[in-house]
PDB file of C-alpha atoms in Angstrom:
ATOM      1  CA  UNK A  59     -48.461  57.019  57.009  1.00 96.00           C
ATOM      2  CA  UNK A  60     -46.780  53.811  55.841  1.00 96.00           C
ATOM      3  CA  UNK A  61     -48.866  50.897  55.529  1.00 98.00           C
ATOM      4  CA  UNK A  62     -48.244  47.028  54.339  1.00 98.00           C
ATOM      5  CA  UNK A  63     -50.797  44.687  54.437  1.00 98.00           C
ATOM      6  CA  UNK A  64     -49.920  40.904  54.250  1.00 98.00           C
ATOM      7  CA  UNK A  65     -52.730  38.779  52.647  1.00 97.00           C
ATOM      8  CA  UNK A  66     -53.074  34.797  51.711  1.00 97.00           C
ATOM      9  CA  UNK A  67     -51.473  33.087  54.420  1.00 97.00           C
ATOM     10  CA  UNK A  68     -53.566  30.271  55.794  1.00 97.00           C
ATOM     11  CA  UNK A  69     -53.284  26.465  55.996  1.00 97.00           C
ATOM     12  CA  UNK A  70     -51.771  23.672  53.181  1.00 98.00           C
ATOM     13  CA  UNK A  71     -50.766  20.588  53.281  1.00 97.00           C
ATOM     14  CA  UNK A  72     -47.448  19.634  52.660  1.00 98.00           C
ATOM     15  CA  UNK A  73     -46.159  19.672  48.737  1.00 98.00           C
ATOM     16  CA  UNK A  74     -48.777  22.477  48.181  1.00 98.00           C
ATOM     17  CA  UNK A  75     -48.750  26.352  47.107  1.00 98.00           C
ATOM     18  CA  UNK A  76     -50.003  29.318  48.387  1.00 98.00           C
ATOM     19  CA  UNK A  77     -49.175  33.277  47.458  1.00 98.00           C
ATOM     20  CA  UNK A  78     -48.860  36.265  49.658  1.00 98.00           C
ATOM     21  CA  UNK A  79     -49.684  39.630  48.730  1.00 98.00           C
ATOM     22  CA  UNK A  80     -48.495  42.721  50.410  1.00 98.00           C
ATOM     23  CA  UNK A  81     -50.699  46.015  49.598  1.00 98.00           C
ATOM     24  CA  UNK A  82     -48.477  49.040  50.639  1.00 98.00           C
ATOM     25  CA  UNK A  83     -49.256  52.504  50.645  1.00 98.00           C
ATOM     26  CA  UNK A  84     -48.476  56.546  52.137  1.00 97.00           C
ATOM     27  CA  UNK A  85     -45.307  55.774  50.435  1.00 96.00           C
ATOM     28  CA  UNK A  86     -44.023  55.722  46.923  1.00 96.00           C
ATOM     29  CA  UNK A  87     -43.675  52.020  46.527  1.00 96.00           C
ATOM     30  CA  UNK A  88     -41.550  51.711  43.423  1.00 96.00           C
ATOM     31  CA  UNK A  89     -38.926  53.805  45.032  1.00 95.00           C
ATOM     32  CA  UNK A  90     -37.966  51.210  47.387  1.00 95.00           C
ATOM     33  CA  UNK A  91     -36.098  47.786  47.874  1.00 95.00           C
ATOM     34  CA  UNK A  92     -38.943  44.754  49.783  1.00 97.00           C
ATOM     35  CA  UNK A  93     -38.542  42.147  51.317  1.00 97.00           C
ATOM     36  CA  UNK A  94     -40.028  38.889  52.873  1.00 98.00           C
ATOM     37  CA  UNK A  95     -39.193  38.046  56.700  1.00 98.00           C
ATOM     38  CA  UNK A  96     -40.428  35.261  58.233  1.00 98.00           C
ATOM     39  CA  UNK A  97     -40.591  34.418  61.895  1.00 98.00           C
ATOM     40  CA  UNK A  98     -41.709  30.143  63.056  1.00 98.00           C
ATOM     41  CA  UNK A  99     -43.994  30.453  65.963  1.00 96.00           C
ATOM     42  CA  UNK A 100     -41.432  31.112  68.968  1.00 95.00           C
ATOM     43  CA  UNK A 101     -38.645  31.254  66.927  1.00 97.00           C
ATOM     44  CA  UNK A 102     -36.705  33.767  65.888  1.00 97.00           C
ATOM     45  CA  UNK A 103     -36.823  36.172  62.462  1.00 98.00           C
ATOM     46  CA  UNK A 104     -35.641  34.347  59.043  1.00 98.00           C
ATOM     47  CA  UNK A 105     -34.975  36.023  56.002  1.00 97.00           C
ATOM     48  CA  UNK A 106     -36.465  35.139  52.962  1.00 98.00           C
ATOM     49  CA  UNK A 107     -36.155  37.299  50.233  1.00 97.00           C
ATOM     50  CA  UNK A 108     -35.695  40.751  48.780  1.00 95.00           C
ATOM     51  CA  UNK A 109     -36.444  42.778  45.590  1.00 96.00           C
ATOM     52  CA  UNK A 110     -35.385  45.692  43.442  1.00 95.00           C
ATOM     53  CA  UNK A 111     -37.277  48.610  42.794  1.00 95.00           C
ATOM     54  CA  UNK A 112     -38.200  47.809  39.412  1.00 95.00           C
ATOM     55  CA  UNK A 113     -38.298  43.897  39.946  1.00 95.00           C
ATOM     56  CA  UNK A 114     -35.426  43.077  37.850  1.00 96.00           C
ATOM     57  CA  UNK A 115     -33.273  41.845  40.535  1.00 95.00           C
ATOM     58  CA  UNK A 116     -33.754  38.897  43.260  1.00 96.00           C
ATOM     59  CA  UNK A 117     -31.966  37.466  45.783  1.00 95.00           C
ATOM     60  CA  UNK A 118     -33.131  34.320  48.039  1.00 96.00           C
ATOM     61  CA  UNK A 119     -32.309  32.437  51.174  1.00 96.00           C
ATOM     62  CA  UNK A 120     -30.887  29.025  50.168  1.00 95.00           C
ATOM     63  CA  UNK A 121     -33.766  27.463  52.203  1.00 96.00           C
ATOM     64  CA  UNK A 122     -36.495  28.952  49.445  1.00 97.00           C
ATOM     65  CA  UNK A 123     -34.409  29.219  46.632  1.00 97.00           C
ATOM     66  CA  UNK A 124     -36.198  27.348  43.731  1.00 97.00           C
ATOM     67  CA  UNK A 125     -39.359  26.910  45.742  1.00 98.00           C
ATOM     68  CA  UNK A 126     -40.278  30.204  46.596  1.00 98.00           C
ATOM     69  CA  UNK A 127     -40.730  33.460  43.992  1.00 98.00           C
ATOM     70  CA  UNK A 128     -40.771  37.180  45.134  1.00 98.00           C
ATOM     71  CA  UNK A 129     -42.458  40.098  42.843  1.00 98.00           C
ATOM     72  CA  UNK A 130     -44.386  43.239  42.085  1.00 98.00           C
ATOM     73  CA  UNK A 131     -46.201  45.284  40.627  1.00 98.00           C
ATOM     74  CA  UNK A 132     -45.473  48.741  40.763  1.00 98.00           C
ATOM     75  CA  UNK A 133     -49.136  50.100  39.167  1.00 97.00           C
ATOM     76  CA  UNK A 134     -50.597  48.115  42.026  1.00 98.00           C
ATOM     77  CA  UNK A 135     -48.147  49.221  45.122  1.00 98.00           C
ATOM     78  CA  UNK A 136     -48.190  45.527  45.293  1.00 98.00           C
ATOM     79  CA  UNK A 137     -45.487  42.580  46.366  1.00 98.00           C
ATOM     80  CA  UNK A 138     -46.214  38.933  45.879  1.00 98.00           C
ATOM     81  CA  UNK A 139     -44.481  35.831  47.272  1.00 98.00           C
ATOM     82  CA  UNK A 140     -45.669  32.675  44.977  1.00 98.00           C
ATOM     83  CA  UNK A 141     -44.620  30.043  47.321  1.00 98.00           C
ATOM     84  CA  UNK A 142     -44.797  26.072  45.965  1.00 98.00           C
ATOM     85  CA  UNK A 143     -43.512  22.817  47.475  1.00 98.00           C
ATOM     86  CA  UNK A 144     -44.272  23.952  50.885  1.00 98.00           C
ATOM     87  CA  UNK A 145     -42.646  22.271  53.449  1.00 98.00           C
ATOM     88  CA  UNK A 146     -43.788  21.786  57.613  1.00 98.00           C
ATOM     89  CA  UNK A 147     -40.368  24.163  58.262  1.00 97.00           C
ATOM     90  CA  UNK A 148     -42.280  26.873  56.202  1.00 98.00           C
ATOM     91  CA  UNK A 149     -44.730  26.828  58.600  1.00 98.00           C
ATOM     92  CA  UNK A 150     -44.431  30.898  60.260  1.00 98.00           C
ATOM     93  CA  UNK A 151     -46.333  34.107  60.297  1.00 98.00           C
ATOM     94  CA  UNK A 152     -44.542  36.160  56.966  1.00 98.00           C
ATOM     95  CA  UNK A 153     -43.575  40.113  57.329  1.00 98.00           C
ATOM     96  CA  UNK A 154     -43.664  42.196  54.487  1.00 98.00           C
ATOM     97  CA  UNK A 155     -40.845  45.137  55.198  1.00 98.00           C
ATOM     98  CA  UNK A 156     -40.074  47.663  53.231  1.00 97.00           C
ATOM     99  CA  UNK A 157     -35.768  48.439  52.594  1.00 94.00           C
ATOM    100  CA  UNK A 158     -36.156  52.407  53.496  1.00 85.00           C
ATOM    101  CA  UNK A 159     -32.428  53.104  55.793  1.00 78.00           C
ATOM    102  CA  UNK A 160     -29.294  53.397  54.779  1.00 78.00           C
ATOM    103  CA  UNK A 161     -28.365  50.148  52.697  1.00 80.00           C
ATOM    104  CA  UNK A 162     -30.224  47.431  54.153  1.00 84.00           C
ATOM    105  CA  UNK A 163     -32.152  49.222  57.310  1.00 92.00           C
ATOM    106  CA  UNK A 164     -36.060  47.621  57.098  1.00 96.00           C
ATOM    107  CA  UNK A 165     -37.566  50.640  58.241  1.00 95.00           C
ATOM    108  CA  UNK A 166     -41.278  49.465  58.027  1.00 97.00           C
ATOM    109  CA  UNK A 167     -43.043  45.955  58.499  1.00 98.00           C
ATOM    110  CA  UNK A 168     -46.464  44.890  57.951  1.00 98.00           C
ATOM    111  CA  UNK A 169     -48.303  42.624  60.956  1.00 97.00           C
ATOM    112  CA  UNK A 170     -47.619  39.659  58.866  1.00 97.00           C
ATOM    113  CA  UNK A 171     -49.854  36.582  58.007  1.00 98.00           C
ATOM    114  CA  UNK A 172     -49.542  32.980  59.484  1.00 98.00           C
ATOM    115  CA  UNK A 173     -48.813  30.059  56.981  1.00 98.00           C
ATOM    116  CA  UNK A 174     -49.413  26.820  58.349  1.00 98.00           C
ATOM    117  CA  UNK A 175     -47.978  23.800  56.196  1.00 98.00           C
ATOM    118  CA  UNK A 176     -49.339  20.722  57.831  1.00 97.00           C
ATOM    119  CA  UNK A 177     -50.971  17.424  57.105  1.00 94.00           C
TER     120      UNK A 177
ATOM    121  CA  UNK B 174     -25.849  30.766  55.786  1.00 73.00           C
ATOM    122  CA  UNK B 175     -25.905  29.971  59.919  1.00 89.00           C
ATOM    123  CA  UNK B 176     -27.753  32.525  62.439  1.00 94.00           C
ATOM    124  CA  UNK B 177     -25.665  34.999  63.766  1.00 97.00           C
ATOM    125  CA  UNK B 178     -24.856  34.529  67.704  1.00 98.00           C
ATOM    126  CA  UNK B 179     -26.540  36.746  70.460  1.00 98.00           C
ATOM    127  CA  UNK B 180     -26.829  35.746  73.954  1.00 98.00           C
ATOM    128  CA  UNK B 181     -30.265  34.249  74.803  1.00 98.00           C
ATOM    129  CA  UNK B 182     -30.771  36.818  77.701  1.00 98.00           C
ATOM    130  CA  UNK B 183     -29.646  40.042  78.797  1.00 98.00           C
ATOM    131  CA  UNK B 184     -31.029  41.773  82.105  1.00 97.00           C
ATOM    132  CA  UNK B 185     -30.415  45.129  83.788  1.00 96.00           C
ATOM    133  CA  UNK B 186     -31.822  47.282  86.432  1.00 96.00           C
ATOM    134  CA  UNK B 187     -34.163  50.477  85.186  1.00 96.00           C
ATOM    135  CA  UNK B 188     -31.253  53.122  84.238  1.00 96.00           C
ATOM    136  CA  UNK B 189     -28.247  50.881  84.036  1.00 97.00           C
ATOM    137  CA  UNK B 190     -26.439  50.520  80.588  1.00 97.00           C
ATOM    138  CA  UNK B 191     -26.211  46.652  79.327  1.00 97.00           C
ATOM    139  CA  UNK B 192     -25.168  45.436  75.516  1.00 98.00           C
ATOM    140  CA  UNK B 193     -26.242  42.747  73.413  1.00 98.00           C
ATOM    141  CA  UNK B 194     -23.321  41.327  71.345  1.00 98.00           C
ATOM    142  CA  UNK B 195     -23.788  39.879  67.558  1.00 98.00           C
ATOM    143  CA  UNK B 196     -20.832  37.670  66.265  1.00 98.00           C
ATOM    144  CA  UNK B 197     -20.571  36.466  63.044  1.00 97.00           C
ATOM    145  CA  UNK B 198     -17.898  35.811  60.297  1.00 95.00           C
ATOM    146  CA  UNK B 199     -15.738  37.931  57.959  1.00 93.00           C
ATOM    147  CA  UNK B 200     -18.354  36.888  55.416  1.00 93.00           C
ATOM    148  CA  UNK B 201     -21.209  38.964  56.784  1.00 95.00           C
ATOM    149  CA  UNK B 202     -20.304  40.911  59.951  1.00 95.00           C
ATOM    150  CA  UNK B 203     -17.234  41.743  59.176  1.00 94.00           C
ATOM    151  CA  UNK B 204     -17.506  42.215  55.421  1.00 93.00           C
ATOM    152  CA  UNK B 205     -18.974  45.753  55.327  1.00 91.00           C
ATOM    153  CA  UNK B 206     -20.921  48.166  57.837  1.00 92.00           C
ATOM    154  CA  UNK B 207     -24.491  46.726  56.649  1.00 94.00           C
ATOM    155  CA  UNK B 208     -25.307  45.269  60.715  1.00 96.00           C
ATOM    156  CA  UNK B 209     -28.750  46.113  61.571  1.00 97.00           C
ATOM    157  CA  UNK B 210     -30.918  45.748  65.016  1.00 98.00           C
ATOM    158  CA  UNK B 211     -34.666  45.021  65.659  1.00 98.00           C
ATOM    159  CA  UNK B 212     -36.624  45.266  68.350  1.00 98.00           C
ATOM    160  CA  UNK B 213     -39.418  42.993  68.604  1.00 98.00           C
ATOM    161  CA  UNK B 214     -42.600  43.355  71.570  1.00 98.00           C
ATOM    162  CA  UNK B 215     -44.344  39.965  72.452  1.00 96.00           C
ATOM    163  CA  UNK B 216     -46.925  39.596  69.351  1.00 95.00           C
ATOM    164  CA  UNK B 217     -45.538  42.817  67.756  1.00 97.00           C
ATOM    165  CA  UNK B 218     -43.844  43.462  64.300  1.00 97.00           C
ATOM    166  CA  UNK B 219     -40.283  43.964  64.729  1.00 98.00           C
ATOM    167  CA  UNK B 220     -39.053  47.531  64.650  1.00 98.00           C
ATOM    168  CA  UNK B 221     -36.010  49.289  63.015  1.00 97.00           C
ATOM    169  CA  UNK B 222     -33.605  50.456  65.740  1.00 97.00           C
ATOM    170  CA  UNK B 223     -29.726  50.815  64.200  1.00 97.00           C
ATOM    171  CA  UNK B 224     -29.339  50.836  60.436  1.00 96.00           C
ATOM    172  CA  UNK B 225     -25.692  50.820  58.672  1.00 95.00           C
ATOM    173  CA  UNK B 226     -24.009  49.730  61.939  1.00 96.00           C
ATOM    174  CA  UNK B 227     -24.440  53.047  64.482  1.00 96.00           C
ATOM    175  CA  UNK B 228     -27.012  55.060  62.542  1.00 96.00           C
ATOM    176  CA  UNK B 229     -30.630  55.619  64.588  1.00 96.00           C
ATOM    177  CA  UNK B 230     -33.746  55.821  62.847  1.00 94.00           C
ATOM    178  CA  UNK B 231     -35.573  59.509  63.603  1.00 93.00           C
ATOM    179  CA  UNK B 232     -37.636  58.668  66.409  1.00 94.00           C
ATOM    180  CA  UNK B 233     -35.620  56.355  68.100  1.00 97.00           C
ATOM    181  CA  UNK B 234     -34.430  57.120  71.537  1.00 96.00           C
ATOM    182  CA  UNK B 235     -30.454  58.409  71.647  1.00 96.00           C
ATOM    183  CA  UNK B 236     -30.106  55.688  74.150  1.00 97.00           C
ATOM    184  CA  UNK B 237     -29.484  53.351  71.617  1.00 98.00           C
ATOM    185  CA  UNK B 238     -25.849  52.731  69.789  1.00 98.00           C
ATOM    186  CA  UNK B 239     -24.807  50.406  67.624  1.00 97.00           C
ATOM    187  CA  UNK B 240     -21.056  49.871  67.232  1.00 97.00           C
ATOM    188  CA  UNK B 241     -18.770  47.343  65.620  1.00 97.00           C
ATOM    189  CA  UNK B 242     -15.633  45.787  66.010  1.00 96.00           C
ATOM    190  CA  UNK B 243     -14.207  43.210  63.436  1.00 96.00           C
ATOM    191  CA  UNK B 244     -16.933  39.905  63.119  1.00 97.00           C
ATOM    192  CA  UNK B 245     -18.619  41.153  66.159  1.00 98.00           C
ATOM    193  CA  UNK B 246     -21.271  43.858  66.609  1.00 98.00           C
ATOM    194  CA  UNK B 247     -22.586  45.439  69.290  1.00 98.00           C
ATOM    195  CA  UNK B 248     -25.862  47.151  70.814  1.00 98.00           C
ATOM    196  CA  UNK B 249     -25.767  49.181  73.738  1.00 98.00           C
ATOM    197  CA  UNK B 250     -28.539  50.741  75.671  1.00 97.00           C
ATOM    198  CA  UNK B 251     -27.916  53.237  78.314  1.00 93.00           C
ATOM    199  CA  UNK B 252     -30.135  54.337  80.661  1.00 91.00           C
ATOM    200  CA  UNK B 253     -32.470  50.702  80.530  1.00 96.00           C
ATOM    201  CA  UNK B 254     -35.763  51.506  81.239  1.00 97.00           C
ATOM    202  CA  UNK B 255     -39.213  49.039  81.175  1.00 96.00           C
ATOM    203  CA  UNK B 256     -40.207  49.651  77.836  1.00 97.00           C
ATOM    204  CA  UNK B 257     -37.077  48.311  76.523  1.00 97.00           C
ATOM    205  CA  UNK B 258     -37.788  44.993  78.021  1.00 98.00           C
ATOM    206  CA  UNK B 259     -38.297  43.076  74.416  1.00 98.00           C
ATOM    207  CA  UNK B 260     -36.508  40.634  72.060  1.00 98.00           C
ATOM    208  CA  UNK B 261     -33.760  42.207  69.807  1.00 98.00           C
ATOM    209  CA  UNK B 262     -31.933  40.721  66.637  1.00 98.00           C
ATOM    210  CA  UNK B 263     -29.223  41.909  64.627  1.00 98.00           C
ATOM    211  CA  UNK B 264     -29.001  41.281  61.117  1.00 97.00           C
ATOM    212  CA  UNK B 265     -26.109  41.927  58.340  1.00 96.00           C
ATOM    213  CA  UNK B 266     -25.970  40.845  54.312  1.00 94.00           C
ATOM    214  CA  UNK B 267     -23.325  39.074  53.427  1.00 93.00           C
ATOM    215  CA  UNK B 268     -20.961  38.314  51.081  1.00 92.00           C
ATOM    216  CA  UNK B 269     -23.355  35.854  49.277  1.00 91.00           C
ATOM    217  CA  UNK B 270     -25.840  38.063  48.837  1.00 90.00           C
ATOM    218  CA  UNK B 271     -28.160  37.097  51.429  1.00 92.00           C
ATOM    219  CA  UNK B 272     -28.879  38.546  54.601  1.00 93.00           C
ATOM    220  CA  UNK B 273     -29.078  36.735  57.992  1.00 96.00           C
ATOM    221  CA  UNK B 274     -30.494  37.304  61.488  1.00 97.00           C
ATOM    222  CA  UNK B 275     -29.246  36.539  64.989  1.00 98.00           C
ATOM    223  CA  UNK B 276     -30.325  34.251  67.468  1.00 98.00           C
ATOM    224  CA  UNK B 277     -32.137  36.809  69.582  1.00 98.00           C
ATOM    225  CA  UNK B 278     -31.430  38.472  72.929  1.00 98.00           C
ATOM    226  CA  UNK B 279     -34.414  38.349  75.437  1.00 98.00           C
ATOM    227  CA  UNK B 280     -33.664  41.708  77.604  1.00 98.00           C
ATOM    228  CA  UNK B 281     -35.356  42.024  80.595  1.00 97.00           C
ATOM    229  CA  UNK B 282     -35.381  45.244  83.053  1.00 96.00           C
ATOM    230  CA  UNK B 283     -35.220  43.781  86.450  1.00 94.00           C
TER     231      UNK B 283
END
């Protein structure tokens, strides 16, 4: 069975930096495209970010671009999001998904974890 | 890179057909057949229903289609019944090389 697990999330101030981890697993995790969706409480879903299978390749939402870093490690079955010079707008609960349909399907998302940016 | 546009709310009666449109630009929509759809429960992880504009998931009911016609996609579901009552979202990558969601349809089975 496929699982992601979002860690990290929590509560900063504004300015600060936090990192999510995402443990996945009953899958072979370097095979596969992830990404980072994000979703402001009663609001709808935001993309974030996304990442090649071997973690050469990035691509960003204008929004995080700069601030906001996606990775992996492959030996781990493990994606990161370093996030810095948080913002209140960053303030949402953050899905790990995994790219498994077609060309850009997101076939399998983890419960997520809340960040709350707030003074 | 602006939301795509969905009407707020769509509502049907249990076995009626209703669709959810998803309009966008020539720059993401209409660029290539890479449209997606999500359904999302109250408190609930989104879930994967139409990949690659009209292809289901295994698993997924046959009573969902996904279809497209120039900047504008489309979800239909036939036969509405109370489970589908949820929040759905398209999504497409673009041009840029970014992808972006709708604005989200609240369906409700009357």
């Amino acid at each position: 069975e496929v699982q992601l697990v979002e860690s990290g999330g929590g509560s900063v101030q504004p300015g600060g930096s936090l990192r999510l981890s995402c443990a996945a697993s009953g899958f072979t995790f370097r095979n596969f495209w992830m990404y980072w969706v994000r979703q402001a409480p009663g609001k709808g879903l935001v993309w974030v970010s996304r990442l090649k299978t071997d973690g050469t390749y990035t691509e960003y939402a204008d929004s995080v671009k700069g601030r906001f870093t996606i990775s992996r490690d492959n030996g781990k079955n493990t994606l990161y999001l370093q996030m810095e010079s948080l913002r209140t707008e960053d303030t949402a609960v953050y899905y790990c998904v995994r790219g498994g349909m077609g060309n850009t399907g997101l076939d399998h998302w983890g419960q997520g974890t809340l960040v709350t940016v707030s003074s | 890179q602006s939301a795509l546009t969905q009407p707020a709310s769509v509502s049907g009666s249990p076995g009626q057909p209703i669709t959810i449109s998803c309009t966008g630009t020539s720059s993401d929509v209409g660029a290539d057949n890479l449209v997606s759809w999500y359904q999302q429960h109250p408190g609930k992880a989104p879930k994967l229903m139409i990949y690659d504009v009209s292809e289901r998931p295994s698993g997924v009911s046959d009573r969902f289609f996904g279809s497209k016609a120039g900047n504008t996609a489309s979800l239909t579901i036939s036969g509405l019944q109370s489970e589908d009552e949820a929040d759905y979202y398209c999504s497409s990558y673009t041009s840029t090389k970014t992808f972006v969601f709708g604005t989200g349809t609240k369906v409700t089975v009357l």
